[in-house]
């Protein structure tokens, strides 16, 4: 496993009135992000990536909402743990993914994400009769890796 740092924040608050980077919340190494904990209902970007100086860069960007998530255990009197609900429901282009470099958990995450995209987006395409878009989405959401069902 390579432990590479992509030298930018993983996410930031998302605002309204065209204010793309709205804080104070954020996810990253900036000290200011330590001042405000993520709270249920906050909207943030989720944009991991990697850049090789002078060679290439890649980033996956999406928008998520902070939600309470069901877990087997809670955190004492603090209540439930927090997780993210996807707002951006767009498939990740798997031709750009080398599954052989991914852990089983990462492959499972990608396949579960694509399952969610298919289940939430395809009914709208079917409702408007856009068969071409529906077939495209089905191809893009096809499971990858040896753990594909």
Short mmCIF file of C-alpha atoms in Angstrom, two decimals, residues 5-147:
data_model
loop_
_atom_site.label_atom_id
_atom_site.label_comp_id
_atom_site.label_asym_id
_atom_site.label_seq_id
_atom_site.Cartn_x
_atom_site.Cartn_y
_atom_site.Cartn_z
CA UNK A 5 -0.53 12.65 0.63
CA UNK A 6 -2.33 14.65 -2.04
CA UNK A 7 -1.52 17.98 -0.37
CA UNK A 8 -4.94 19.57 -0.48
CA UNK A 9 -8.01 19.43 1.69
CA UNK A 10 -10.35 16.49 1.34
CA UNK A 11 -13.41 18.68 1.62
CA UNK A 12 -14.92 22.01 2.52
CA UNK A 13 -18.27 23.48 3.36
CA UNK A 14 -20.60 24.13 0.46
CA UNK A 15 -22.65 27.27 0.54
CA UNK A 16 -25.42 29.04 -1.20
CA UNK A 17 -25.49 32.27 -3.18
CA UNK A 18 -22.67 30.83 -5.36
CA UNK A 19 -20.27 30.61 -2.42
CA UNK A 20 -18.62 27.31 -3.32
CA UNK A 21 -16.14 27.26 -0.43
CA UNK A 22 -18.28 28.14 2.56
CA UNK A 23 -17.03 27.36 6.02
CA UNK A 24 -16.27 27.13 8.68
CA UNK A 25 -16.39 23.32 8.34
CA UNK A 26 -13.87 21.42 6.29
CA UNK A 27 -11.93 18.19 6.09
CA UNK A 28 -8.18 18.51 5.79
CA UNK A 29 -4.91 19.52 7.36
CA UNK A 30 -5.66 23.25 7.63
CA UNK A 31 -5.65 24.31 11.28
CA UNK A 32 -8.88 26.27 10.79
CA UNK A 33 -10.71 22.99 10.14
CA UNK A 34 -9.97 21.92 13.73
CA UNK A 35 -12.14 24.75 15.05
CA UNK A 36 -15.48 23.40 13.79
CA UNK A 37 -16.56 19.79 14.15
CA UNK A 38 -18.75 18.26 11.48
CA UNK A 39 -22.38 18.20 12.63
CA UNK A 40 -25.50 16.44 11.42
CA UNK A 41 -26.99 18.29 8.45
CA UNK A 42 -23.81 20.03 7.26
CA UNK A 43 -23.10 19.90 3.53
CA UNK A 44 -19.49 19.32 2.54
CA UNK A 45 -17.51 18.37 -0.51
CA UNK A 46 -15.66 15.06 -0.61
CA UNK A 47 -12.79 15.35 -3.03
CA UNK A 48 -9.84 13.03 -2.55
CA UNK A 49 -7.23 13.06 -5.27
CA UNK A 50 -3.58 12.73 -6.10
CA UNK A 51 -1.17 14.94 -8.00
CA UNK A 52 2.29 13.96 -9.24
CA UNK A 53 4.10 17.27 -9.73
CA UNK A 54 4.57 18.04 -13.42
CA UNK A 55 3.10 14.69 -14.49
CA UNK A 56 -0.61 14.24 -13.78
CA UNK A 57 -3.40 14.68 -11.33
CA UNK A 58 -6.74 13.10 -10.62
CA UNK A 59 -9.51 14.00 -8.23
CA UNK A 60 -12.96 12.63 -7.55
CA UNK A 61 -15.33 15.34 -6.35
CA UNK A 62 -18.77 14.88 -4.86
CA UNK A 63 -21.11 16.55 -2.41
CA UNK A 64 -22.28 14.80 0.76
CA UNK A 65 -24.48 15.63 3.74
CA UNK A 66 -23.39 14.72 7.25
CA UNK A 67 -25.91 12.27 8.76
CA UNK A 68 -26.17 10.08 11.83
CA UNK A 69 -25.48 6.49 10.83
CA UNK A 70 -26.61 3.30 12.55
CA UNK A 71 -23.74 1.45 14.20
CA UNK A 72 -23.55 -1.49 16.53
CA UNK A 73 -22.18 0.71 19.29
CA UNK A 74 -22.63 4.36 20.18
CA UNK A 75 -20.11 6.77 21.57
CA UNK A 76 -21.19 6.90 25.20
CA UNK A 77 -23.56 9.77 25.89
CA UNK A 78 -22.51 11.50 22.67
CA UNK A 79 -25.00 9.47 20.64
CA UNK A 80 -24.62 8.04 17.17
CA UNK A 81 -21.64 8.20 14.89
CA UNK A 82 -21.74 10.42 11.84
CA UNK A 83 -21.32 9.41 8.22
CA UNK A 84 -22.11 10.81 4.82
CA UNK A 85 -25.15 10.63 2.57
CA UNK A 86 -24.34 11.08 -1.12
CA UNK A 87 -25.92 14.07 -2.82
CA UNK A 88 -23.89 13.75 -6.01
CA UNK A 89 -25.06 10.55 -7.65
CA UNK A 90 -22.83 10.18 -10.67
CA UNK A 91 -20.92 7.01 -11.53
CA UNK A 92 -17.15 6.92 -11.16
CA UNK A 93 -15.58 6.17 -14.55
CA UNK A 94 -14.24 2.65 -13.99
CA UNK A 95 -12.00 2.67 -17.07
CA UNK A 96 -9.84 5.03 -15.01
CA UNK A 97 -9.74 2.60 -12.08
CA UNK A 98 -7.12 -0.14 -11.70
CA UNK A 99 -9.03 -2.62 -9.55
CA UNK A 100 -5.86 -4.68 -9.00
CA UNK A 101 -4.56 -1.84 -6.80
CA UNK A 102 -7.70 -1.74 -4.65
CA UNK A 103 -8.37 -3.57 -1.41
CA UNK A 104 -11.48 -5.79 -1.19
CA UNK A 105 -13.10 -3.12 1.00
CA UNK A 106 -12.43 -0.43 -1.64
CA UNK A 107 -13.89 -2.62 -4.41
CA UNK A 108 -16.94 -3.28 -2.23
CA UNK A 109 -17.34 0.46 -1.58
CA UNK A 110 -17.20 1.28 -5.30
CA UNK A 111 -19.70 -1.44 -6.17
CA UNK A 112 -22.06 -0.37 -3.37
CA UNK A 113 -21.81 3.26 -4.48
CA UNK A 114 -22.67 2.31 -8.06
CA UNK A 115 -25.57 0.20 -6.81
CA UNK A 116 -26.88 3.26 -4.94
CA UNK A 117 -26.46 5.45 -8.03
CA UNK A 118 -28.38 2.92 -10.16
CA UNK A 119 -31.18 2.47 -7.61
CA UNK A 120 -31.71 6.21 -7.12
CA UNK A 121 -31.13 7.59 -10.63
CA UNK A 122 -32.48 4.92 -13.00
CA UNK A 123 -36.15 5.29 -11.94
CA UNK A 124 -36.07 8.93 -13.05
CA UNK A 125 -34.61 7.97 -16.42
CA UNK A 126 -37.21 5.24 -16.82
CA UNK A 127 -40.01 7.66 -15.85
CA UNK A 128 -39.08 10.05 -18.66
CA UNK A 129 -38.49 7.21 -21.13
CA UNK A 130 -34.81 7.93 -21.72
CA UNK A 131 -33.71 4.41 -22.63
CA UNK A 132 -30.37 5.56 -24.04
CA UNK A 133 -29.39 7.27 -20.78
CA UNK A 134 -30.71 4.34 -18.75
CA UNK A 135 -28.55 1.85 -20.72
CA UNK A 136 -25.53 4.15 -20.35
CA UNK A 137 -26.08 4.38 -16.59
CA UNK A 138 -26.46 0.60 -16.33
CA UNK A 139 -23.10 0.10 -18.10
CA UNK A 140 -21.39 2.67 -15.88
CA UNK A 141 -22.77 1.10 -12.69
CA UNK A 142 -21.76 -2.46 -13.57
CA UNK A 143 -19.88 -4.10 -10.67
CA UNK A 144 -16.09 -4.34 -10.98
CA UNK A 145 -13.48 -6.74 -9.66
CA UNK A 146 -13.52 -10.38 -8.72
CA UNK A 147 -15.98 -9.61 -5.93
#
